[in-house]
XYZ file of C-alpha atoms in Angstrom:
654
model
C 12.224 -18.638 3.943
C 12.022 -21.050 1.017
C 9.414 -20.295 -1.634
C 8.289 -22.115 -4.759
C 6.524 -20.733 -7.826
C 4.952 -23.240 -10.213
C 4.656 -22.069 -13.806
C 7.195 -20.131 -15.852
C 4.669 -18.646 -18.259
C 2.937 -15.282 -18.145
C 3.171 -14.340 -14.448
C 5.305 -17.025 -12.759
C 8.709 -15.439 -13.540
C 7.455 -12.020 -12.451
C 6.209 -13.426 -9.144
C 9.462 -15.315 -8.600
C 11.494 -12.147 -9.232
C 9.368 -10.116 -6.831
C 9.610 -12.768 -4.124
C 13.353 -13.328 -4.444
C 13.982 -9.570 -4.374
C 12.247 -9.441 -1.006
C 14.022 -12.338 0.713
C 17.372 -12.943 -1.020
C 19.420 -10.742 1.294
C 18.163 -12.627 4.342
C 19.233 -15.979 2.946
C 15.881 -16.858 1.399
C 15.541 -19.006 -1.695
C 12.971 -19.154 -4.499
C 12.414 -22.107 -6.832
C 10.840 -21.447 -10.227
C 9.344 -24.706 -11.523
C 8.010 -25.668 -14.914
C 7.701 -28.945 -16.813
C 9.246 -27.475 -19.996
C 12.887 -26.413 -20.252
C 12.117 -23.784 -22.876
C 9.586 -22.164 -20.567
C 12.114 -22.094 -17.727
C 14.763 -20.626 -19.997
C 12.399 -17.920 -21.194
C 11.340 -17.121 -17.636
C 14.900 -16.860 -16.364
C 15.826 -14.678 -19.340
C 12.972 -12.338 -18.482
C 14.130 -12.140 -14.866
C 17.661 -11.443 -16.094
C 16.303 -8.502 -18.072
C 14.614 -7.133 -14.946
C 17.863 -7.376 -12.972
C 19.850 -5.673 -15.723
C 17.379 -2.798 -15.928
C 17.277 -2.406 -12.137
C 21.084 -2.213 -12.029
C 21.200 0.361 -14.818
C 18.610 2.522 -13.073
C 20.249 2.313 -9.660
C 17.347 0.345 -8.186
C 19.616 -2.610 -7.342
C 23.198 -2.649 -6.096
C 25.704 -5.138 -7.494
C 25.580 -7.121 -4.243
C 21.774 -7.213 -4.250
C 21.763 -8.345 -7.886
C 24.181 -11.164 -7.036
C 22.004 -12.191 -4.098
C 18.946 -12.343 -6.367
C 20.732 -14.486 -8.954
C 22.141 -16.855 -6.327
C 18.823 -17.262 -4.501
C 16.708 -18.010 -7.598
C 16.722 -21.661 -8.670
C 15.026 -22.855 -11.883
C 13.950 -26.477 -11.764
C 12.114 -29.090 -13.813
C 11.679 -31.285 -10.759
C 8.711 -30.745 -8.452
C 10.666 -32.688 -5.805
C 12.963 -29.663 -5.369
C 10.033 -27.862 -3.718
C 9.905 -30.387 -0.840
C 11.470 -28.011 1.704
C 9.354 -24.984 0.767
C 7.511 -22.955 3.383
C 5.155 -21.563 0.735
C 4.376 -22.524 -2.854
C 2.301 -20.465 -5.277
C 0.778 -22.317 -8.220
C 0.656 -19.887 -11.146
C 0.577 -22.294 -14.074
C -2.979 -22.368 -15.412
C -6.594 -21.210 -15.216
C -7.763 -24.683 -16.251
C -9.464 -26.138 -13.159
C -8.806 -29.891 -13.800
C -5.127 -29.199 -14.518
C -4.905 -26.958 -11.471
C -6.256 -29.763 -9.284
C -3.736 -32.239 -10.724
C -0.858 -29.876 -9.985
C -2.086 -29.357 -6.418
C -2.389 -33.126 -5.879
C 1.184 -33.655 -7.041
C 2.363 -30.753 -4.912
C 0.667 -32.097 -1.776
C 2.483 -35.374 -2.254
C 5.771 -33.446 -2.310
C 5.706 -30.699 0.339
C 5.395 -30.829 4.132
C 1.875 -30.829 5.650
C 2.508 -27.343 7.038
C 3.659 -25.843 3.727
C 1.356 -23.026 2.656
C -0.152 -23.419 -0.811
C -1.488 -20.515 -2.846
C -3.493 -20.610 -6.070
C -2.934 -17.712 -8.463
C -6.299 -17.422 -10.184
C -8.236 -14.550 -11.653
C -11.643 -15.871 -10.754
C -12.021 -19.548 -9.831
C -13.363 -19.800 -6.268
C -11.088 -21.378 -3.674
C -13.718 -23.995 -2.785
C -13.555 -25.371 -6.333
C -9.765 -25.529 -6.487
C -9.277 -26.946 -2.974
C -11.942 -29.640 -3.397
C -10.331 -32.983 -2.662
C -7.065 -31.619 -1.197
C -5.526 -33.479 1.737
C -4.944 -30.341 3.805
C -7.474 -27.706 2.682
C -6.715 -25.640 5.780
C -3.358 -24.569 4.277
C -4.718 -23.807 0.787
C -5.529 -20.213 -0.247
C -6.382 -18.144 -3.274
C -3.552 -15.643 -3.821
C -4.560 -13.438 -6.747
C -1.725 -11.097 -7.851
C -1.953 -8.179 -10.254
C -0.052 -6.827 -13.233
C 2.894 -6.290 -13.221
C 3.180 -9.165 -10.771
C 6.789 -8.517 -9.726
C 6.063 -5.070 -8.294
C 2.286 -4.728 -7.879
C 1.649 -4.494 -4.138
C -1.848 -5.956 -3.637
C -2.665 -9.648 -3.549
C -6.260 -10.767 -3.041
C -6.443 -13.567 -0.490
C -9.304 -15.991 0.083
C -8.740 -17.536 3.500
C -9.146 -21.222 4.318
C -11.055 -20.804 7.581
C -8.126 -21.936 9.729
C -6.955 -18.990 11.852
C -3.419 -20.252 12.421
C -2.715 -20.992 8.774
C -4.504 -17.798 7.764
C -2.275 -15.667 9.972
C 0.799 -17.400 8.550
C -0.409 -16.777 5.011
C -0.876 -13.060 5.667
C 2.532 -12.709 7.360
C 4.216 -14.669 4.556
C 2.826 -12.434 1.828
C 3.842 -9.344 3.784
C 7.352 -10.746 4.144
C 7.384 -11.210 0.367
C 6.637 -7.517 -0.127
C 2.920 -7.793 -0.839
C -0.169 -6.227 0.735
C -2.777 -8.955 1.363
C -6.402 -7.934 0.784
C -8.964 -10.367 2.186
C -11.931 -11.177 -0.053
C -14.853 -13.575 0.093
C -14.766 -16.806 -1.902
C -16.889 -15.755 -4.868
C -16.322 -15.825 -8.603
C -13.669 -13.246 -9.557
C -13.388 -12.043 -5.955
C -13.327 -8.200 -5.791
C -11.001 -6.538 -8.298
C -11.611 -8.794 -11.305
C -15.375 -8.572 -10.870
C -15.039 -4.821 -11.330
C -12.236 -4.881 -13.874
C -13.536 -7.551 -16.228
C -16.996 -5.998 -16.390
C -15.341 -2.632 -17.076
C -13.329 -4.127 -19.942
C -16.397 -5.905 -21.299
C -18.377 -2.679 -21.360
C -15.558 -0.970 -23.252
C -15.615 -3.850 -25.743
C -19.398 -3.505 -26.168
C -19.034 0.204 -26.858
C -16.544 -0.571 -29.640
C -18.623 -3.468 -31.005
C -21.702 -1.237 -31.192
C -19.773 1.385 -33.182
C -20.290 4.042 -30.503
C -16.562 4.835 -30.241
C -13.212 3.502 -31.435
C -10.726 1.804 -29.079
C -8.577 4.950 -29.176
C -11.543 7.140 -28.221
C -12.706 4.831 -25.424
C -9.262 4.776 -23.853
C -8.801 8.526 -24.207
C -12.201 9.313 -22.677
C -11.700 6.989 -19.716
C -8.093 7.953 -19.044
C -8.843 11.679 -19.240
C -11.623 11.315 -16.683
C -10.357 8.776 -14.148
C -6.882 7.634 -15.224
C -5.755 4.036 -15.508
C -4.595 4.230 -19.119
C -7.894 3.053 -20.576
C -9.360 -0.478 -20.459
C -8.357 -1.624 -23.927
C -4.823 -0.333 -23.542
C -4.551 -2.473 -20.394
C -5.805 -5.451 -22.385
C -3.002 -4.918 -24.877
C -0.429 -4.797 -22.082
C -1.696 -7.962 -20.395
C -3.056 -9.875 -23.422
C -6.101 -10.415 -21.284
C -9.053 -10.612 -23.681
C -9.575 -14.364 -23.377
C -8.984 -14.307 -19.621
C -11.711 -11.659 -19.408
C -14.031 -14.004 -21.318
C -13.246 -16.737 -18.778
C -14.041 -14.425 -15.851
C -17.256 -13.180 -17.429
C -18.446 -16.762 -17.823
C -17.630 -17.487 -14.180
C -19.703 -14.483 -13.075
C -22.512 -15.306 -15.488
C -22.813 -18.813 -14.040
C -22.461 -17.744 -10.390
C -25.530 -17.609 -8.075
C -25.579 -13.804 -8.525
C -25.111 -14.016 -12.292
C -27.379 -13.061 -15.177
C -27.319 -12.840 -18.958
C -25.806 -9.344 -18.655
C -22.445 -10.935 -17.763
C -22.298 -12.798 -21.085
C -18.921 -11.831 -22.586
C -19.235 -9.742 -25.749
C -18.274 -11.744 -28.827
C -15.686 -9.156 -29.880
C -13.424 -10.229 -26.990
C -13.063 -13.679 -28.525
C -12.747 -12.211 -32.008
C -9.863 -9.971 -30.986
C -8.368 -12.801 -28.927
C -4.633 -12.369 -28.464
C -4.423 -9.590 -31.041
C -4.028 -6.004 -29.768
C -6.854 -3.493 -29.845
C -4.421 -0.785 -30.916
C -2.000 -0.929 -33.818
C 1.279 0.186 -32.189
C 2.311 1.911 -35.426
C -1.018 3.673 -35.866
C -3.053 3.904 -32.671
C -5.862 5.815 -34.319
C -7.438 9.176 -33.575
C -8.515 9.384 -29.956
C -10.128 12.821 -30.216
C -13.743 13.131 -29.105
C -16.384 15.780 -28.546
C -18.270 16.468 -25.330
C -21.338 14.468 -26.335
C -19.360 11.327 -27.159
C -17.293 11.777 -24.018
C -20.413 11.864 -21.857
C -22.022 8.873 -23.586
C -18.975 6.654 -23.160
C -18.023 7.829 -19.688
C -21.542 7.449 -18.303
C -21.652 3.825 -19.437
C -18.198 3.075 -18.056
C -18.947 4.776 -14.730
C -22.246 2.933 -14.392
C -20.484 -0.421 -14.630
C -17.553 0.580 -12.429
C -19.687 2.053 -9.648
C -22.376 -0.632 -9.695
C -19.890 -3.494 -9.520
C -17.799 -1.717 -6.873
C -20.770 -1.165 -4.594
C -21.978 -4.702 -5.267
C -18.649 -5.919 -3.868
C -18.985 -3.595 -0.874
C -22.676 -4.306 -0.192
C -22.156 -8.073 -0.367
C -19.196 -7.885 2.064
C -16.909 -9.411 -0.520
C -14.235 -6.904 0.460
C -14.124 -4.274 3.216
C -14.716 -0.738 1.842
C -11.353 0.625 3.007
C -9.553 -2.343 1.439
C -11.648 -2.073 -1.702
C -10.909 1.595 -2.255
C -7.150 1.067 -1.919
C -7.291 -2.101 -4.025
C -9.106 -0.470 -6.940
C -6.627 2.393 -7.008
C -3.521 0.217 -6.777
C -4.570 -2.740 -8.934
C -6.615 -0.923 -11.582
C -4.502 2.211 -11.731
C -7.220 4.844 -11.387
C -6.247 8.221 -9.946
C -8.407 7.468 -6.922
C -10.024 4.380 -5.490
C -13.475 3.795 -6.946
C -15.293 4.504 -3.686
C -13.392 7.785 -3.440
C -14.231 8.551 -7.076
C -17.903 7.933 -6.343
C -17.726 10.434 -3.496
C -16.044 12.906 -5.834
C -18.685 12.537 -8.555
C -21.462 12.670 -5.953
C -24.300 10.308 -5.161
C -26.740 12.012 -7.533
C -24.556 11.366 -10.576
C -23.664 7.859 -9.384
C -27.363 7.070 -8.970
C -28.273 8.634 -12.323
C -25.670 6.828 -14.458
C -26.387 3.457 -12.814
C -30.181 3.594 -13.020
C -30.112 4.972 -16.579
C -27.799 2.172 -17.678
C -29.898 -0.462 -15.883
C -33.040 0.692 -17.709
C -31.349 -0.070 -21.030
C -29.552 -3.277 -20.026
C -31.659 -6.133 -18.609
C -29.970 -8.167 -15.903
C -27.757 -5.293 -14.784
C -27.862 -5.035 -10.991
C -27.885 -1.675 -9.188
C -26.752 -2.270 -5.583
C -28.816 -1.202 -2.589
C -26.348 1.441 -1.438
C -26.815 3.238 -4.779
C -30.581 2.796 -5.105
C -31.033 4.103 -1.539
C -28.372 6.800 -2.039
C -26.592 5.638 1.102
C -22.938 5.049 0.256
C -20.822 3.364 2.970
C -18.430 5.466 5.022
C -14.840 4.299 5.215
C -11.290 5.384 6.013
C -8.976 5.702 3.043
C -5.525 5.469 4.601
C -5.948 3.993 8.083
C -7.115 0.499 9.020
C -8.398 -0.257 12.527
C -8.561 -3.890 13.649
C -9.036 -5.678 16.973
C -6.992 -8.288 18.810
C -8.936 -9.108 21.947
C -9.017 -6.021 24.134
C -6.345 -4.296 22.039
C -6.919 -2.182 18.933
C -4.439 -1.794 16.080
C -4.371 1.513 14.216
C -2.388 0.896 11.041
C -1.424 3.425 8.378
C -1.788 1.894 4.917
C -0.078 3.923 2.213
C 2.680 1.427 1.301
C 3.070 2.908 -2.167
C 4.598 6.017 -0.471
C 6.103 4.172 2.526
C 3.112 5.265 4.606
C 3.805 8.999 4.360
C 1.526 11.069 6.581
C -0.556 13.544 4.612
C -3.271 15.680 6.202
C -6.022 13.205 5.353
C -4.108 10.358 7.000
C -3.422 12.385 10.142
C -7.113 13.281 10.369
C -8.044 9.604 10.113
C -5.504 8.713 12.805
C -6.956 11.370 15.096
C -10.542 10.240 14.492
C -9.566 6.597 15.088
C -7.825 7.421 18.361
C -10.802 9.430 19.613
C -13.184 6.564 18.783
C -10.959 4.056 20.583
C -10.564 6.337 23.582
C -14.350 6.310 23.967
C -14.690 2.533 23.472
C -14.753 0.810 26.866
C -13.971 -2.576 25.325
C -10.558 -1.286 24.171
C -7.889 -1.372 26.875
C -4.854 -0.401 24.804
C -3.799 0.688 21.314
C -0.970 -0.346 18.983
C -0.018 2.290 16.431
C 1.760 0.884 13.395
C 1.707 0.758 9.593
C 1.137 -1.838 6.906
C 4.841 -2.796 6.925
C 6.178 -1.052 10.029
C 7.623 1.914 8.124
C 6.578 5.552 8.485
C 8.578 7.494 5.934
C 7.525 10.977 7.052
C 5.204 13.766 6.084
C 3.837 14.118 2.558
C 6.446 16.318 0.845
C 4.139 17.373 -1.976
C 1.646 18.631 0.573
C 4.322 20.570 2.462
C 5.667 22.059 -0.772
C 2.205 23.397 -1.614
C 2.048 25.639 1.461
C 1.934 29.254 0.280
C 2.688 31.472 3.273
C 4.418 31.428 6.683
C 0.932 31.429 8.217
C 0.050 28.287 6.240
C 3.219 26.620 7.516
C 2.470 27.579 11.099
C -1.133 26.376 10.769
C -0.165 22.896 9.538
C 2.121 22.554 12.554
C -0.723 23.431 14.921
C -2.898 20.879 13.124
C -0.244 18.186 13.533
C 0.355 19.122 17.173
C -3.345 18.659 17.905
C -3.358 15.190 16.324
C -0.289 14.144 18.293
C -1.716 15.593 21.505
C -4.786 13.380 20.993
C -2.450 10.370 21.094
C -0.243 11.586 23.926
C -3.178 12.529 26.171
C -5.046 9.222 25.796
C -5.781 7.545 29.150
C -5.215 4.153 27.528
C -1.673 3.031 26.698
C -0.595 3.637 23.103
C 2.522 1.831 21.837
C 4.092 2.360 18.414
C 5.288 -0.810 16.627
C 7.834 0.141 13.968
C 10.393 -1.242 11.534
C 12.127 0.083 8.425
C 12.377 3.832 7.729
C 10.738 5.927 10.485
C 11.578 9.454 9.457
C 10.410 13.019 9.925
C 6.705 13.105 10.665
C 6.724 9.336 11.149
C 9.268 9.646 13.954
C 7.357 12.568 15.443
C 4.006 10.795 15.643
C 5.782 7.780 17.164
C 7.206 10.007 19.907
C 3.682 11.059 20.858
C 2.948 7.428 21.767
C 3.543 6.142 25.280
C 6.126 3.575 24.184
C 7.952 2.415 21.075
C 8.872 -1.149 20.062
C 11.131 -1.446 17.023
C 12.325 -4.138 14.664
C 15.948 -4.668 13.630
C 15.485 -2.806 10.339
C 14.491 0.480 11.965
C 16.085 3.571 10.433
C 15.269 6.564 12.626
C 15.844 10.173 11.694
C 14.630 13.741 11.424
C 15.927 14.633 7.940
C 13.960 17.868 7.554
C 17.090 20.029 7.182
C 17.749 18.250 3.873
C 14.545 19.896 2.624
C 15.296 23.357 3.961
C 12.813 23.101 6.856
C 12.771 22.149 10.529
C 10.592 19.457 12.126
C 7.063 20.747 12.592
C 5.165 17.955 14.361
C 7.032 18.093 17.675
C 10.431 16.700 16.715
C 12.345 19.711 18.007
C 10.723 19.295 21.426
C 10.015 15.613 22.063
C 13.275 14.211 20.669
C 15.536 16.107 23.136
C 13.253 15.117 26.008
C 13.554 11.456 24.964
C 17.226 10.980 24.100
C 18.957 13.984 25.627
C 19.587 17.481 24.360
C 23.010 17.053 22.728
C 22.220 13.798 20.921
C 18.940 15.174 19.665
C 20.466 18.426 18.490
C 23.075 16.522 16.486
C 20.405 14.447 14.718
C 18.243 17.492 14.084
C 21.059 19.666 12.710
C 22.708 17.036 10.511
C 19.599 15.128 9.408
C 21.508 11.866 9.873
C 19.730 8.669 10.838
C 20.450 5.944 13.384
C 19.599 2.272 13.595
C 17.525 0.199 15.967
C 20.304 -0.517 18.485
C 21.168 3.174 18.921
C 17.487 4.081 19.147
C 17.146 1.709 22.089
C 20.447 2.579 23.754
C 19.518 6.268 23.693
C 16.048 5.724 25.123
C 13.948 6.292 22.024
C 12.857 2.644 21.800
C 11.308 1.277 24.983
C 12.822 -2.216 24.696
C 15.640 -3.806 22.669
C 14.925 -4.428 18.956
C 12.967 -7.600 18.203
C 11.928 -9.310 14.976
C 8.329 -9.685 16.162
C 7.982 -5.985 16.907
C 4.194 -6.083 16.602
C 3.823 -9.033 18.976
C 6.186 -7.451 21.508
C 4.282 -4.171 21.323
C 1.099 -6.032 22.261
C 2.945 -7.768 25.113
C 4.239 -4.411 26.352
C 0.705 -3.011 26.547
C -0.452 -6.088 28.448
C 2.396 -5.662 30.943
C 1.278 -2.095 31.511
C -2.316 -3.207 32.007
C -1.132 -5.840 34.493
C 0.769 -3.195 36.468
C 4.183 -4.703 35.718
C 5.493 -1.574 33.950
C 4.405 2.021 33.502
C 3.950 3.491 30.031
C 3.547 7.255 29.753
C 3.873 10.066 27.205
C 7.068 12.102 26.964
C 7.574 14.211 30.080
C 6.298 17.685 29.256
C 8.513 19.457 31.794
C 11.373 21.728 30.684
C 14.829 20.139 30.409
C 18.292 21.507 31.055
C 19.663 23.383 28.050
C 23.450 23.928 27.926
C 24.710 27.438 27.348
C 27.408 26.283 24.944
C 26.514 24.015 22.053
C 28.860 21.303 20.757
C 30.476 21.924 17.375
C 28.544 20.394 14.479
C 29.643 19.867 10.895
C 26.652 21.128 8.920
C 28.063 20.046 5.570
C 25.873 21.335 2.742
C 22.914 22.174 4.993
C 21.467 25.660 5.112
C 22.962 27.967 7.731
C 19.792 30.050 7.596
C 17.574 27.067 8.457
C 20.090 25.887 11.079
C 19.859 29.225 12.885
C 16.070 28.891 13.093
C 16.363 25.266 14.230
C 18.912 25.938 16.979
C 16.879 28.851 18.306
C 13.684 26.777 18.457
C 15.392 23.807 20.119
C 17.225 25.907 22.716
C 14.340 28.168 23.684
C 11.580 25.565 23.399
C 13.152 22.863 25.544
C 13.689 25.340 28.383
C 9.897 25.742 28.486
C 6.995 23.332 29.115
C 6.239 21.164 26.066
C 3.124 23.064 24.966
C 5.028 26.356 24.854
C 7.941 24.712 23.069
C 5.577 23.366 20.404
C 4.200 26.862 19.842
C 7.745 28.096 19.243
C 8.332 25.204 16.853
C 5.289 26.203 14.777
C 6.527 29.794 14.557
C 9.977 28.569 13.559
C 8.495 26.374 10.836
C 6.682 29.439 9.527
C 9.960 31.380 9.528
C 11.480 28.773 7.222
C 8.976 29.821 4.552
C 10.572 33.265 4.537
C 13.931 31.812 3.434
C 15.169 31.135 -0.079
C 16.538 27.790 1.074
C 13.126 26.245 1.800
C 12.155 26.662 -1.831
C 15.514 25.273 -2.982
C 15.283 22.251 -0.684
C 11.722 21.349 -1.615
C 12.281 21.681 -5.356
C 15.472 19.634 -5.158
C 13.744 16.802 -3.298
C 10.775 16.695 -5.686
C 12.989 16.802 -8.793
C 15.978 14.730 -7.673
C 14.859 12.660 -4.683
C 16.498 12.369 -1.267
C 19.959 11.256 -2.426
C 20.949 14.483 -4.193
C 22.044 17.265 -1.769
C 20.392 20.619 -2.304
C 22.590 23.582 -3.294
C 21.488 25.902 -0.501
C 22.293 29.632 -0.614
C 22.128 30.018 3.209
C 19.583 32.788 3.000
């Protein structure tokens, strides 16, 4: 893939670094273009700093750093972008200049080259007006810090083929595309800029200082505080620009008028870095400020949802990931409760003419949505996709519950003939370790296994074919839920494993029972006891993957379901019958792993696989509970949380 980024100013170098990090190892190339040499030099210097820091922190290997440097090309010539598959213009918020850049770009690149506009609020229709190929032109709105922030708001062009390419391209570049309507400021900046403006009004009115506003907001909902974010991004004047766009939009009013203090502060910081001021506040001030902030946040969030600017599930994830709050704003509204949401919004509206309270709040009827699972349709197939990319799609209890509910709904939907189970990027990194570490007793451990078994049984027992489409790390609970599906299609980057022994536990969602039935007892026991992983080719050769690894793992998964529906192949859950269990086990080098946990694991695997699957799963749950009685479970969990997966735990084998 060849990518171009136009503009080496505030966000262009960050975007270029993020893109090249995603594609350099596969031979991709990224051009960073600007018309000024000094801007290019500054941008490349900034990228060099990122690489140096990543090397020092162990985030990049020497070979990966070399690949990044070799694949990134600074250029003053727009002609160098002629071979690009995708170009993102990130040079300006000035509409006439933006249009001139796009015109020059269209005269340079191929007709099928995708073009993105990085804008905080200008509608796509305005930017794309007069373009030769509007069908390949999209708003791509990134977030701070642009090199590692996952979400990108996308306004589609209306062309399905180009739209699908745009989505796949952004995913390949390591981003999570969030579709929004073509309105001023889209979804996130509508909410964010109004939030910042309200904070500025509070300061301008003398109600609270910048330090107090930030402390009150951060203590209540996280995110660092609105004015602190302005200092990080130097975004005061950009906020003014967005407020004016919303003021002049068909849904605008005088309430959106940007407060004068934003212009007055301009590019200066709200906080003196040497003396940030006293952020202490009493309960009365805290309530006054927070109620005003919440009123704006909730009203604008539900405006976006009610007007179908962004789907609720997308919006909740977007507001958490792009704005940094401890929860998405729809989830926060549920936490605060509809009565408080209604009260703060209507009270604020009474004092602020032109402030709109959305219908869902006035009628106290907030939309229902899934937080971690997205269900979409492709003809007669449904896609159930886990979306927690910030934790590699780890499966916590809430996510498993949403998967189960989704599968039950699809099982009852006669228009759905088959289901693809996947994730936002094909990875399923395992169970949520923090959640497992919080379990207090052996009974708690056994209960969470029974819960997981029930979810997986919902998948396995579906009368419609369910195929997992996977790539990247598929570990622990991720591997286990995949084995409950009726087939598995994997990409070349699959890394498959059951690494639970590294944590001082055994698999608890069926891994001790389904894995041996899929790949054979001895192979499975080796993987379970050592915690080692295998790649895509081995996974297929051993029978875990249904077909050979393919790059288009999602497309092939859909094709596999259609073959089943046509009667060409037969997809089925793992055979629940007992399997032959050898009397003598092969020798295994356990390395640093706990002998105490290994004894529990071997007992569960040997006894359980000699029984029908349901009885084996019951033994697994009891074995998982037994792990809680060992010292080594506590050691393994604490080591992982404190040191990560690369540092072996110092087990005591007891």
